[in-house]
mmCIF file of C-alpha atoms in Angstrom:
data_model
loop_
_atom_site.group_PDB
_atom_site.id
_atom_site.type_symbol
_atom_site.label_atom_id
_atom_site.label_comp_id
_atom_site.label_asym_id
_atom_site.label_seq_id
_atom_site.Cartn_x
_atom_site.Cartn_y
_atom_site.Cartn_z
ATOM 1 C CA MET A 1 47.143 0.474 42.101
ATOM 2 C CA LYS A 2 47.509 0.755 38.559
ATOM 3 C CA ILE A 3 45.593 -2.951 38.249
ATOM 4 C CA ARG A 4 42.796 -1.978 40.482
ATOM 5 C CA THR A 5 42.425 1.503 38.367
ATOM 6 C CA HIS A 6 42.395 -0.165 35.503
ATOM 7 C CA PHE A 7 39.718 -2.494 36.575
ATOM 8 C CA ILE A 8 37.387 0.335 37.831
ATOM 9 C CA ILE A 9 37.582 1.586 33.896
ATOM 10 C CA LEU A 10 37.190 -1.770 32.536
ATOM 11 C CA SER A 11 34.089 -2.576 35.030
ATOM 12 C CA LEU A 12 32.320 0.853 33.835
ATOM 13 C CA ALA A 13 33.341 0.567 30.199
ATOM 14 C CA LEU A 14 30.979 -3.132 30.570
ATOM 15 C CA SER A 15 28.538 -1.023 32.019
ATOM 16 C CA ASN A 16 27.760 1.483 29.437
ATOM 17 C CA ILE A 17 28.421 -0.642 26.879
ATOM 18 C CA ALA A 18 25.075 -3.036 28.479
ATOM 19 C CA GLY A 19 23.411 0.043 29.068
ATOM 20 C CA MET A 20 23.854 1.163 25.400
ATOM 21 C CA VAL A 21 22.940 -2.529 24.193
ATOM 22 C CA LYS A 22 19.890 -2.282 26.841
ATOM 23 C CA ALA A 23 18.694 1.039 24.954
ATOM 24 C CA GLN A 24 18.801 -0.647 21.335
ATOM 25 C CA GLU A 25 17.066 -3.112 22.184
ATOM 26 C CA LYS A 26 13.567 -4.101 20.561
ATOM 27 C CA GLU A 27 10.388 -4.432 20.528
ATOM 28 C CA LEU A 28 10.063 -8.384 19.132
ATOM 29 C CA LEU A 29 7.413 -8.343 16.609
ATOM 30 C CA ARG A 30 6.262 -12.088 16.614
ATOM 31 C CA PHE A 31 4.911 -14.191 13.662
ATOM 32 C CA ASP A 32 1.461 -14.772 14.715
ATOM 33 C CA GLU A 33 0.754 -11.340 16.223
ATOM 34 C CA PHE A 34 2.538 -10.399 11.992
ATOM 35 C CA LEU A 35 0.348 -12.416 9.602
ATOM 36 C CA GLY A 36 -2.581 -10.525 11.802
ATOM 37 C CA LEU A 37 -1.800 -7.456 11.098
ATOM 38 C CA VAL A 38 -0.776 -9.078 6.968
ATOM 39 C CA GLY A 39 -4.477 -10.005 7.306
ATOM 40 C CA LYS A 40 -5.297 -6.392 8.584
ATOM 41 C CA ARG A 41 -3.067 -3.775 6.696
ATOM 42 C CA ASN A 42 -2.002 -5.363 3.996
ATOM 43 C CA LEU A 43 -3.343 -2.898 0.707
ATOM 44 C CA SER A 44 -3.013 -5.279 -1.496
ATOM 45 C CA TYR A 45 -5.574 -7.652 0.271
ATOM 46 C CA ALA A 46 -7.688 -4.666 1.271
ATOM 47 C CA ALA A 47 -7.984 -3.526 -2.843
ATOM 48 C CA GLN A 48 -9.294 -7.436 -3.766
ATOM 49 C CA LYS A 49 -12.157 -7.025 -1.193
ATOM 50 C CA TYR A 50 -13.961 -4.586 -2.658
ATOM 51 C CA ASN A 51 -14.221 -7.088 -5.731
ATOM 52 C CA VAL A 52 -15.881 -9.127 -3.940
ATOM 53 C CA SER A 53 -18.436 -6.411 -1.819
ATOM 54 C CA ILE A 54 -18.650 -5.140 -6.096
ATOM 55 C CA THR A 55 -20.073 -8.942 -7.479
ATOM 56 C CA GLU A 56 -22.679 -8.798 -4.442
ATOM 57 C CA ALA A 57 -24.016 -5.751 -5.725
ATOM 58 C CA SER A 58 -24.328 -6.742 -8.997
ATOM 59 C CA VAL A 59 -26.588 -10.144 -7.539
ATOM 60 C CA GLN A 60 -28.869 -7.210 -6.406
ATOM 61 C CA THR A 61 -28.708 -5.272 -9.921
ATOM 62 C CA ALA A 62 -29.419 -8.199 -11.855
ATOM 63 C CA GLY A 63 -32.851 -8.934 -9.739
ATOM 64 C CA MET A 64 -34.135 -5.197 -10.590
ATOM 65 C CA PHE A 65 -37.009 -5.312 -13.391
ATOM 66 C CA PRO A 66 -37.350 -2.931 -16.343
ATOM 67 C CA ASP A 67 -38.180 0.418 -16.071
ATOM 68 C CA PRO A 68 -41.780 1.601 -16.991
ATOM 69 C CA GLN A 69 -41.998 3.963 -19.332
ATOM 70 C CA LEU A 70 -43.520 7.409 -19.634
ATOM 71 C CA GLU A 71 -44.871 8.932 -22.536
ATOM 72 C CA ALA A 72 -47.136 12.356 -23.216
ATOM 73 C CA GLU A 73 -48.309 13.537 -26.718
ATOM 74 C CA THR A 74 -50.417 16.602 -28.286
ATOM 75 C CA VAL A 75 -51.924 16.098 -31.615
ATOM 76 C CA ASN A 76 -53.034 19.116 -33.461
ATOM 77 C CA ASN A 77 -55.370 17.143 -36.207
ATOM 78 C CA GLY A 78 -56.294 19.994 -38.520
ATOM 79 C CA VAL A 79 -54.130 23.553 -38.699
ATOM 80 C CA ASN A 80 -56.536 26.240 -38.959
ATOM 81 C CA LYS A 81 -59.119 23.942 -39.206
ATOM 82 C CA ASN A 82 -60.781 24.420 -36.030
ATOM 83 C CA MET A 83 -60.057 20.340 -36.333
ATOM 84 C CA GLY A 84 -59.903 20.150 -32.107
ATOM 85 C CA TYR A 85 -56.855 18.982 -30.059
ATOM 86 C CA VAL A 86 -55.303 15.155 -28.922
ATOM 87 C CA TYR A 87 -53.892 14.895 -25.755
ATOM 88 C CA GLY A 88 -52.501 11.580 -24.784
ATOM 89 C CA THR A 89 -50.691 9.725 -21.783
ATOM 90 C CA SER A 90 -49.637 6.177 -21.421
ATOM 91 C CA ILE A 91 -47.567 4.091 -19.738
ATOM 92 C CA GLY A 92 -45.489 1.571 -20.832
ATOM 93 C CA TRP A 93 -43.834 -1.932 -19.493
ATOM 94 C CA THR A 94 -41.100 -4.604 -20.786
ATOM 95 C CA LEU A 95 -42.529 -8.120 -19.691
ATOM 96 C CA GLU A 96 -39.537 -10.339 -19.553
ATOM 97 C CA LEU A 97 -40.290 -14.476 -20.106
ATOM 98 C CA GLY A 98 -37.672 -17.378 -21.114
ATOM 99 C CA GLY A 99 -36.754 -16.671 -17.415
ATOM 100 C CA LYS A 100 -34.143 -13.875 -17.961
ATOM 101 C CA ARG A 101 -33.805 -12.338 -15.045
ATOM 102 C CA LYS A 102 -33.540 -15.787 -13.361
ATOM 103 C CA ALA A 103 -30.745 -16.223 -15.583
ATOM 104 C CA ARG A 104 -29.113 -12.691 -14.352
ATOM 105 C CA ILE A 105 -29.254 -13.711 -10.874
ATOM 106 C CA ASN A 106 -27.790 -17.173 -11.644
ATOM 107 C CA LEU A 107 -24.779 -16.037 -13.001
ATOM 108 C CA ALA A 108 -24.805 -12.757 -10.439
ATOM 109 C CA LYS A 109 -24.496 -15.319 -7.794
ATOM 110 C CA ASN A 110 -21.801 -16.788 -9.460
ATOM 111 C CA GLN A 111 -19.479 -14.236 -10.252
ATOM 112 C CA SER A 112 -20.048 -13.303 -6.212
ATOM 113 C CA GLU A 113 -19.479 -16.600 -5.017
ATOM 114 C CA LEU A 114 -16.176 -16.836 -7.397
ATOM 115 C CA SER A 115 -14.547 -13.729 -6.656
ATOM 116 C CA LYS A 116 -14.855 -15.128 -2.805
ATOM 117 C CA ILE A 117 -13.270 -18.190 -3.487
ATOM 118 C CA GLN A 118 -10.463 -15.420 -5.772
ATOM 119 C CA LEU A 119 -9.743 -14.009 -2.358
ATOM 120 C CA GLN A 120 -8.996 -16.772 -0.888
ATOM 121 C CA ASP A 121 -6.619 -18.062 -2.822
ATOM 122 C CA PHE A 122 -4.845 -14.273 -3.077
ATOM 123 C CA PHE A 123 -5.165 -14.649 0.880
ATOM 124 C CA ARG A 124 -3.047 -17.534 0.575
ATOM 125 C CA ASN A 125 -0.467 -16.548 -1.286
ATOM 126 C CA LEU A 126 -0.015 -13.232 0.508
ATOM 127 C CA ARG A 127 0.061 -15.525 3.667
ATOM 128 C CA ALA A 128 2.654 -17.737 1.841
ATOM 129 C CA ASP A 129 4.812 -14.637 0.927
ATOM 130 C CA ALA A 130 4.734 -13.023 3.709
ATOM 131 C CA THR A 131 5.746 -15.986 5.578
ATOM 132 C CA LEU A 132 9.005 -16.288 3.794
ATOM 133 C CA GLY A 133 9.508 -12.637 4.147
ATOM 134 C CA TYR A 134 9.855 -13.207 8.179
ATOM 135 C CA ILE A 135 12.066 -16.025 7.705
ATOM 136 C CA GLU A 136 14.404 -14.710 5.874
ATOM 137 C CA ALA A 137 14.368 -11.467 8.128
ATOM 138 C CA LEU A 138 14.719 -14.627 10.987
ATOM 139 C CA LYS A 139 18.003 -15.502 8.675
ATOM 140 C CA SER A 140 19.691 -12.523 8.279
ATOM 141 C CA LYS A 141 19.702 -11.951 12.161
ATOM 142 C CA ALA A 142 21.067 -15.819 12.498
ATOM 143 C CA LEU A 143 23.904 -14.587 10.188
ATOM 144 C CA LEU A 144 24.223 -11.441 11.869
ATOM 145 C CA GLU A 145 24.820 -13.120 14.846
ATOM 146 C CA VAL A 146 27.707 -15.294 13.554
ATOM 147 C CA GLN A 147 29.285 -12.517 12.258
ATOM 148 C CA GLN A 148 29.147 -10.733 15.804
ATOM 149 C CA ASP A 149 30.136 -13.456 17.334
ATOM 150 C CA SER A 150 32.882 -14.494 15.160
ATOM 151 C CA TYR A 151 33.769 -10.470 15.148
ATOM 152 C CA GLU A 152 34.023 -10.463 19.510
ATOM 153 C CA ASN A 153 36.006 -14.013 19.055
ATOM 154 C CA ILE A 154 38.699 -12.487 16.528
ATOM 155 C CA LEU A 155 38.952 -8.637 18.502
ATOM 156 C CA GLN A 156 39.456 -11.264 21.786
ATOM 157 C CA LEU A 157 42.534 -12.692 19.843
ATOM 158 C CA ALA A 158 43.698 -9.825 18.632
ATOM 159 C CA LYS A 159 43.869 -7.746 22.015
ATOM 160 C CA SER A 160 45.133 -11.181 23.687
ATOM 161 C CA ASP A 161 47.988 -10.931 20.620
ATOM 162 C CA SER A 162 48.493 -7.233 21.134
ATOM 163 C CA ILE A 163 49.830 -7.441 24.749
ATOM 164 C CA ARG A 164 51.667 -10.625 24.269
ATOM 165 C CA PHE A 165 53.840 -9.257 20.976
ATOM 166 C CA ARG A 166 54.719 -6.594 23.333
ATOM 167 C CA LEU A 167 55.676 -9.267 26.340
ATOM 168 C CA GLY A 168 57.518 -10.858 23.145
ATOM 169 C CA THR A 169 56.080 -14.585 23.188
ATOM 170 C CA ILE A 170 55.051 -13.781 19.648
ATOM 171 C CA SER A 171 55.831 -11.867 15.940
ATOM 172 C CA LEU A 172 54.629 -8.295 14.621
ATOM 173 C CA ILE A 173 53.629 -9.495 11.812
ATOM 174 C CA THR A 174 51.819 -12.351 13.904
ATOM 175 C CA SER A 175 50.279 -9.558 16.091
ATOM 176 C CA LYS A 176 49.728 -7.302 12.762
ATOM 177 C CA GLN A 177 47.622 -10.169 11.294
ATOM 178 C CA SER A 178 45.197 -10.639 14.208
ATOM 179 C CA LYS A 179 44.292 -7.625 13.437
ATOM 180 C CA LEU A 180 43.695 -7.722 10.519
ATOM 181 C CA GLU A 181 41.296 -10.028 10.308
ATOM 182 C CA ALA A 182 39.256 -8.874 13.325
ATOM 183 C CA ALA A 183 39.643 -5.336 10.842
ATOM 184 C CA SER A 184 37.756 -8.077 7.532
ATOM 185 C CA LEU A 185 35.692 -9.011 9.805
ATOM 186 C CA LEU A 186 34.289 -5.752 10.889
ATOM 187 C CA ASN A 187 33.459 -5.670 7.801
ATOM 188 C CA GLU A 188 31.173 -8.156 7.673
ATOM 189 C CA VAL A 189 29.506 -7.712 10.560
ATOM 190 C CA TYR A 190 28.549 -4.172 8.670
ATOM 191 C CA GLN A 191 27.177 -6.387 5.782
ATOM 192 C CA ALA A 192 25.328 -8.432 7.942
ATOM 193 C CA GLU A 193 23.461 -5.326 9.716
ATOM 194 C CA SER A 194 22.707 -3.960 5.805
ATOM 195 C CA SER A 195 21.299 -7.545 5.185
ATOM 196 C CA GLU A 196 19.238 -8.031 8.227
ATOM 197 C CA GLN A 197 17.327 -4.560 7.484
ATOM 198 C CA GLN A 198 16.780 -4.866 4.256
ATOM 199 C CA ALA A 199 15.164 -7.789 5.616
ATOM 200 C CA LEU A 200 13.410 -5.890 7.466
ATOM 201 C CA THR A 201 12.864 -3.199 5.521
ATOM 202 C CA GLY A 202 11.062 -5.955 3.530
ATOM 203 C CA LEU A 203 8.611 -6.736 5.613
ATOM 204 C CA SER A 204 6.598 -2.964 5.535
ATOM 205 C CA VAL A 205 5.531 -4.017 2.093
ATOM 206 C CA PHE A 206 3.428 -6.963 3.414
ATOM 207 C CA LEU A 207 2.147 -4.525 6.264
ATOM 208 C CA SER A 208 2.158 -1.055 4.560
ATOM 209 C CA ASP A 209 4.324 0.198 7.466
ATOM 210 C CA ASN A 210 7.436 1.080 7.011
ATOM 211 C CA ALA A 211 7.685 0.993 11.477
ATOM 212 C CA VAL A 212 8.335 -2.873 10.945
ATOM 213 C CA THR A 213 12.174 -1.823 10.743
ATOM 214 C CA GLU A 214 12.279 -0.794 14.741
ATOM 215 C CA ARG A 215 11.176 -3.867 15.436
ATOM 216 C CA GLU A 216 12.816 -7.342 15.936
ATOM 217 C CA VAL A 217 11.993 -10.913 14.430
ATOM 218 C CA SER A 218 11.477 -14.465 16.655
ATOM 219 C CA GLY A 219 11.310 -17.517 16.220
ATOM 220 C CA ASP A 220 12.643 -21.164 16.668
ATOM 221 C CA PHE A 221 13.898 -22.437 13.129
ATOM 222 C CA ASN A 222 13.435 -26.140 14.631
ATOM 223 C CA ALA A 223 9.489 -25.672 14.523
ATOM 224 C CA PHE A 224 8.926 -26.682 10.809
ATOM 225 C CA ASN A 225 9.711 -30.661 10.926
ATOM 226 C CA ARG A 226 6.120 -32.328 10.248
ATOM 227 C CA ASN A 227 5.032 -36.041 8.622
ATOM 228 C CA PHE A 228 2.929 -36.187 5.810
ATOM 229 C CA SER A 229 1.620 -39.015 3.437
ATOM 230 C CA VAL A 230 2.207 -38.035 -0.117
ATOM 231 C CA ASP A 231 -0.547 -39.628 -0.982
ATOM 232 C CA ASP A 232 -2.614 -37.582 1.978
ATOM 233 C CA LEU A 233 -1.301 -33.965 0.481
ATOM 234 C CA LEU A 234 -2.691 -35.155 -2.888
ATOM 235 C CA ILE A 235 -6.116 -35.570 -1.161
ATOM 236 C CA LYS A 236 -6.276 -32.385 0.308
ATOM 237 C CA ALA A 237 -5.331 -30.564 -2.403
ATOM 238 C CA LEU A 238 -7.818 -31.637 -4.684
ATOM 239 C CA ASN A 239 -10.280 -30.898 -2.092
ATOM 240 C CA GLU A 240 -9.232 -27.447 -1.025
ATOM 241 C CA ARG A 241 -7.093 -25.806 -3.049
ATOM 242 C CA ALA A 242 -8.893 -22.606 -3.963
ATOM 243 C CA ASP A 243 -6.962 -21.726 -7.160
ATOM 244 C CA LEU A 244 -8.778 -25.030 -8.117
ATOM 245 C CA LEU A 245 -12.409 -24.095 -6.170
ATOM 246 C CA ALA A 246 -11.664 -21.257 -8.807
ATOM 247 C CA ALA A 247 -11.486 -22.477 -11.465
ATOM 248 C CA ARG A 248 -14.430 -25.313 -10.943
ATOM 249 C CA GLN A 249 -16.261 -22.318 -9.655
ATOM 250 C CA ASN A 250 -15.685 -20.522 -12.777
ATOM 251 C CA THR A 251 -17.657 -23.709 -14.575
ATOM 252 C CA GLN A 252 -20.840 -22.561 -12.737
ATOM 253 C CA VAL A 253 -20.560 -19.220 -14.475
ATOM 254 C CA ALA A 254 -19.382 -20.621 -18.015
ATOM 255 C CA LYS A 255 -22.865 -22.544 -17.595
ATOM 256 C CA SER A 256 -24.465 -18.918 -15.985
ATOM 257 C CA GLN A 257 -23.500 -17.525 -18.636
ATOM 258 C CA ILE A 258 -25.060 -20.164 -21.825
ATOM 259 C CA SER A 259 -28.653 -19.716 -19.511
ATOM 260 C CA LEU A 260 -28.129 -16.731 -20.049
ATOM 261 C CA GLU A 261 -27.478 -16.560 -23.375
ATOM 262 C CA LYS A 262 -30.352 -19.059 -24.069
ATOM 263 C CA ALA A 263 -33.039 -17.155 -22.502
ATOM 264 C CA ASN A 264 -31.530 -13.657 -23.535
ATOM 265 C CA ARG A 265 -33.134 -15.082 -27.540
ATOM 266 C CA LYS A 266 -36.605 -15.767 -26.321
ATOM 267 C CA ILE A 267 -39.062 -12.739 -27.586
ATOM 268 C CA ASP A 268 -40.477 -10.239 -24.711
ATOM 269 C CA LEU A 269 -43.510 -9.071 -24.648
ATOM 270 C CA GLY A 270 -44.389 -4.800 -24.888
ATOM 271 C CA ILE A 271 -47.865 -3.936 -23.018
ATOM 272 C CA ASN A 272 -48.262 -0.518 -23.265
ATOM 273 C CA ALA A 273 -51.413 1.385 -21.471
ATOM 274 C CA GLY A 274 -52.904 4.711 -21.800
ATOM 275 C CA ALA A 275 -55.714 7.811 -22.379
ATOM 276 C CA GLU A 276 -56.567 10.603 -24.708
ATOM 277 C CA HIS A 277 -58.450 13.884 -24.657
ATOM 278 C CA HIS A 278 -59.534 14.916 -27.300
ATOM 279 C CA THR A 279 -60.706 18.795 -27.847
ATOM 280 C CA GLU A 280 -63.995 19.379 -29.199
ATOM 281 C CA ALA A 281 -63.724 20.661 -33.235
ATOM 282 C CA THR A 282 -65.669 23.443 -33.842
ATOM 283 C CA ASN A 283 -65.350 23.532 -38.085
ATOM 284 C CA GLU A 284 -68.411 23.738 -40.148
ATOM 285 C CA ILE A 285 -68.114 20.340 -42.172
ATOM 286 C CA ALA A 286 -67.007 18.275 -39.670
ATOM 287 C CA PRO A 287 -67.800 19.567 -36.088
ATOM 288 C CA SER A 288 -67.110 17.121 -32.751
ATOM 289 C CA PRO A 289 -68.066 17.054 -29.069
ATOM 290 C CA THR A 290 -65.163 16.648 -27.425
ATOM 291 C CA VAL A 291 -64.455 12.585 -26.682
ATOM 292 C CA ASN A 292 -61.947 10.354 -24.014
ATOM 293 C CA ALA A 293 -60.446 7.826 -24.651
ATOM 294 C CA VAL A 294 -58.789 4.376 -23.393
ATOM 295 C CA LYS A 295 -56.046 2.166 -25.016
ATOM 296 C CA LEU A 296 -54.600 -0.834 -24.617
ATOM 297 C CA GLY A 297 -50.972 -1.895 -26.889
ATOM 298 C CA LEU A 298 -49.120 -5.058 -27.029
ATOM 299 C CA SER A 299 -46.037 -5.132 -28.978
ATOM 300 C CA ILE A 300 -43.638 -8.065 -30.303
ATOM 301 C CA PRO A 301 -40.433 -7.578 -31.034
ATOM 302 C CA LEU A 302 -39.235 -10.149 -34.445
ATOM 303 C CA LYS A 303 -36.321 -11.697 -32.768
ATOM 304 C CA PHE A 304 -34.465 -12.181 -36.828
ATOM 305 C CA SER A 305 -30.708 -12.361 -34.617
ATOM 306 C CA ASN A 306 -32.272 -15.547 -33.988
ATOM 307 C CA ARG A 307 -30.634 -16.773 -37.487
ATOM 308 C CA ARG A 308 -27.635 -15.339 -35.567
ATOM 309 C CA ASN A 309 -26.592 -17.086 -32.834
ATOM 310 C CA ALA A 310 -22.928 -15.920 -32.588
ATOM 311 C CA GLY A 311 -23.392 -15.469 -28.658
ATOM 312 C CA LEU A 312 -24.544 -18.636 -27.881
ATOM 313 C CA LYS A 313 -22.227 -20.309 -29.765
ATOM 314 C CA ILE A 314 -19.123 -17.798 -27.765
ATOM 315 C CA ALA A 315 -20.538 -18.656 -23.993
ATOM 316 C CA GLU A 316 -20.507 -22.637 -24.492
ATOM 317 C CA MET A 317 -17.065 -22.463 -26.538
ATOM 318 C CA VAL A 318 -16.271 -20.572 -23.102
ATOM 319 C CA HIS A 319 -16.994 -22.725 -20.970
ATOM 320 C CA SER A 320 -15.849 -25.926 -22.971
ATOM 321 C CA GLN A 321 -12.393 -23.536 -22.127
ATOM 322 C CA ALA A 322 -13.208 -23.176 -18.807
ATOM 323 C CA GLU A 323 -13.769 -26.878 -18.110
ATOM 324 C CA VAL A 324 -10.080 -27.444 -19.833
ATOM 325 C CA GLU A 325 -8.222 -25.136 -17.252
ATOM 326 C CA TYR A 326 -9.892 -26.661 -14.322
ATOM 327 C CA GLN A 327 -8.957 -30.229 -15.621
ATOM 328 C CA GLN A 328 -5.338 -28.331 -16.727
ATOM 329 C CA ILE A 329 -5.138 -26.977 -12.970
ATOM 330 C CA GLU A 330 -5.871 -29.906 -11.244
ATOM 331 C CA GLN A 331 -2.657 -32.218 -12.972
ATOM 332 C CA GLU A 332 -0.405 -28.971 -12.197
ATOM 333 C CA ILE A 333 -1.407 -29.169 -8.460
ATOM 334 C CA ARG A 334 -0.624 -32.583 -8.875
ATOM 335 C CA THR A 335 2.357 -31.956 -10.160
ATOM 336 C CA GLU A 336 3.620 -29.542 -7.916
ATOM 337 C CA VAL A 337 2.523 -31.402 -4.411
ATOM 338 C CA ILE A 338 4.594 -33.961 -5.716
ATOM 339 C CA GLN A 339 7.985 -31.546 -6.230
ATOM 340 C CA ALA A 340 7.033 -29.930 -3.449
ATOM 341 C CA TYR A 341 7.245 -32.976 -1.122
ATOM 342 C CA GLN A 342 10.078 -34.201 -2.369
ATOM 343 C CA GLN A 343 11.951 -30.935 -2.056
ATOM 344 C CA TYR A 344 11.120 -31.183 1.981
ATOM 345 C CA MET A 345 11.847 -34.590 2.045
ATOM 346 C CA ALA A 346 15.407 -33.380 0.753
ATOM 347 C CA THR A 347 16.025 -30.864 3.135
ATOM 348 C CA GLN A 348 14.953 -33.044 5.432
ATOM 349 C CA LYS A 349 18.252 -34.980 5.048
ATOM 350 C CA GLN A 350 20.496 -32.091 4.842
ATOM 351 C CA LEU A 351 19.047 -31.705 8.344
ATOM 352 C CA LYS A 352 19.350 -34.549 9.542
ATOM 353 C CA GLN A 353 23.573 -34.384 8.197
ATOM 354 C CA PHE A 354 23.570 -31.550 10.981
ATOM 355 C CA HIS A 355 22.085 -32.499 13.534
ATOM 356 C CA ASN A 356 25.082 -35.779 13.514
ATOM 357 C CA GLY A 357 27.702 -33.687 14.694
ATOM 358 C CA MET A 358 28.428 -31.736 12.078
ATOM 359 C CA LEU A 359 28.842 -28.051 14.839
ATOM 360 C CA THR A 360 29.591 -29.591 17.733
ATOM 361 C CA GLU A 361 32.928 -31.042 15.870
ATOM 362 C CA ALA A 362 33.601 -27.695 14.074
ATOM 363 C CA LYS A 363 33.388 -26.044 17.218
ATOM 364 C CA SER A 364 35.628 -28.475 19.438
ATOM 365 C CA ILE A 365 38.417 -28.454 16.007
ATOM 366 C CA LEU A 366 38.528 -24.393 16.580
ATOM 367 C CA ASP A 367 38.555 -24.502 20.143
ATOM 368 C CA GLY A 368 41.513 -26.883 20.387
ATOM 369 C CA ILE A 369 43.043 -24.548 18.060
ATOM 370 C CA THR A 370 43.064 -21.766 19.403
ATOM 371 C CA TYR A 371 44.095 -22.685 22.757
ATOM 372 C CA SER A 372 47.645 -24.571 21.591
ATOM 373 C CA TYR A 373 48.005 -21.198 19.261
ATOM 374 C CA LYS A 374 47.638 -19.301 23.077
ATOM 375 C CA ARG A 375 50.063 -22.343 24.301
ATOM 376 C CA GLY A 376 52.624 -21.684 20.716
ATOM 377 C CA GLU A 377 52.107 -24.914 19.620
ATOM 378 C CA SER A 378 49.745 -24.059 16.389
ATOM 379 C CA SER A 379 50.386 -20.648 13.876
ATOM 380 C CA ILE A 380 47.526 -17.859 13.579
ATOM 381 C CA LEU A 381 46.892 -18.974 9.741
ATOM 382 C CA GLU A 382 45.010 -22.237 11.822
ATOM 383 C CA VAL A 383 43.195 -20.352 14.061
ATOM 384 C CA LEU A 384 41.468 -18.211 11.994
ATOM 385 C CA ASN A 385 41.204 -21.278 8.741
ATOM 386 C CA ALA A 386 39.082 -23.352 12.050
ATOM 387 C CA GLN A 387 37.463 -19.722 12.733
ATOM 388 C CA ARG A 388 36.328 -20.047 8.619
ATOM 389 C CA THR A 389 35.191 -23.487 9.018
ATOM 390 C CA TYR A 390 33.314 -23.096 12.073
ATOM 391 C CA ASN A 391 31.694 -19.446 10.309
ATOM 392 C CA GLY A 392 31.145 -21.869 6.933
ATOM 393 C CA ILE A 393 28.936 -24.692 8.712
ATOM 394 C CA ARG A 394 26.896 -22.856 11.233
ATOM 395 C CA LYS A 395 26.548 -20.063 8.101
ATOM 396 C CA ASP A 396 25.322 -23.668 6.164
ATOM 397 C CA TYR A 397 23.351 -24.354 8.685
ATOM 398 C CA TYR A 398 21.217 -21.938 8.601
ATOM 399 C CA GLN A 399 20.955 -22.045 5.350
ATOM 400 C CA ALA A 400 19.456 -25.237 5.874
ATOM 401 C CA LEU A 401 16.808 -24.225 8.505
ATOM 402 C CA THR A 402 15.612 -22.041 5.799
ATOM 403 C CA ASP A 403 15.265 -24.294 3.301
ATOM 404 C CA ASN A 404 14.160 -26.694 5.339
ATOM 405 C CA ALA A 405 10.947 -23.797 6.410
ATOM 406 C CA VAL A 406 10.547 -22.573 3.093
ATOM 407 C CA ALA A 407 10.509 -26.237 1.460
ATOM 408 C CA LEU A 408 7.337 -26.880 4.397
ATOM 409 C CA ILE A 409 6.176 -23.450 3.657
ATOM 410 C CA GLU A 410 5.633 -24.186 0.225
ATOM 411 C CA LEU A 411 4.384 -27.778 0.535
ATOM 412 C CA GLU A 412 1.902 -26.677 2.471
ATOM 413 C CA ARG A 413 0.645 -23.785 0.338
ATOM 414 C CA LYS A 414 0.748 -26.083 -2.787
ATOM 415 C CA ALA A 415 -1.234 -28.525 -0.577
ATOM 416 C CA GLY A 416 -4.095 -26.359 0.404
ATOM 417 C CA ILE A 417 -3.553 -26.361 4.424
ATOM 418 C CA TRP A 418 -1.647 -24.492 6.624
ATOM 419 C CA ASP A 419 -0.636 -25.309 9.892
ATOM 420 C CA ILE A 420 2.989 -22.430 10.132
ATOM 421 C CA ASP A 421 4.268 -21.351 13.697
ATOM 422 C CA PHE A 422 6.996 -21.004 15.443
#
């Protein structure tokens, strides 16, 4: 009767626990959904988009013609001498020569194109950084599961030891040792839970939304295996890396600035047209009737400032600097791709060690020692050491999986390609 009562109580307890676990289940945040939200919600990316809009508006501004000038004047030909008055109005306009307007438009268009490429480069890095954050959250989740499994194993062992102590088959010290180890592992579970929450909180930076902490990440760590040729990666990077394209476009911007400086050295003509009305002069010595007059004018500036061509020289030096920077970035990309490839190949070799049976062997050792301990053929310390070894190998395995995923993400970031999905 007592056994049946205990069984009913245990069943009810397990049902309550299962209900609590089900209630605590979180909605999944898949990687593809997460990356899509990054492109829509990230505030830094949204701020960068304004640069494109600003430069596009600058193209329209650059194509504007100089505004005309309207002038009006009046003249008293002789104060207190009745010589009459003159009323005049004129309109003036600056005629730009030397292709200044075209040069301004070309410069603005090149700057607009540069801002678009820079936006692409910004998203390239944002996408990779967001993926690294997601990988970190996925690793924290896996390590939490390792700690929880370890705690559950030792907790069950401690419960069993408590029964065995009451039966007199083991000593009190042995029973206390397993309980103490379970309590220690529970603290590690709490720490792992904190690490998982911090990793999820870190994802909110990319989404600008703290609600991500209420969701759960998911993914397959074994989806980060690719076969690459380093030569193909180099060609791809040199053709498609957005920062290299931006550096190349920057040389075009510098060329456009030189063209504008040369155009600005050309003279502009000032054209003026107007009309005047002379009132009647009633002076007895020199009377005159009412007269209407039309006038045309042309002004030619004297460009003495052209003797000092500092602006042109600066533009030429900026262009030379941009070309050197482009070559430097090109060399850096070569080095980055090769180093990232070497790192990825190293992590692939590390993973093979685990796939050759390390985890299975460690688990079989733990099961064997645990079985021997329950039969009284081994000590509790041997069980705890085997459990720690198994935990350490599992943690190292997930760390190796993480390192491999990070290496692939960095390799594709450096190569300017992207096919990450897991």
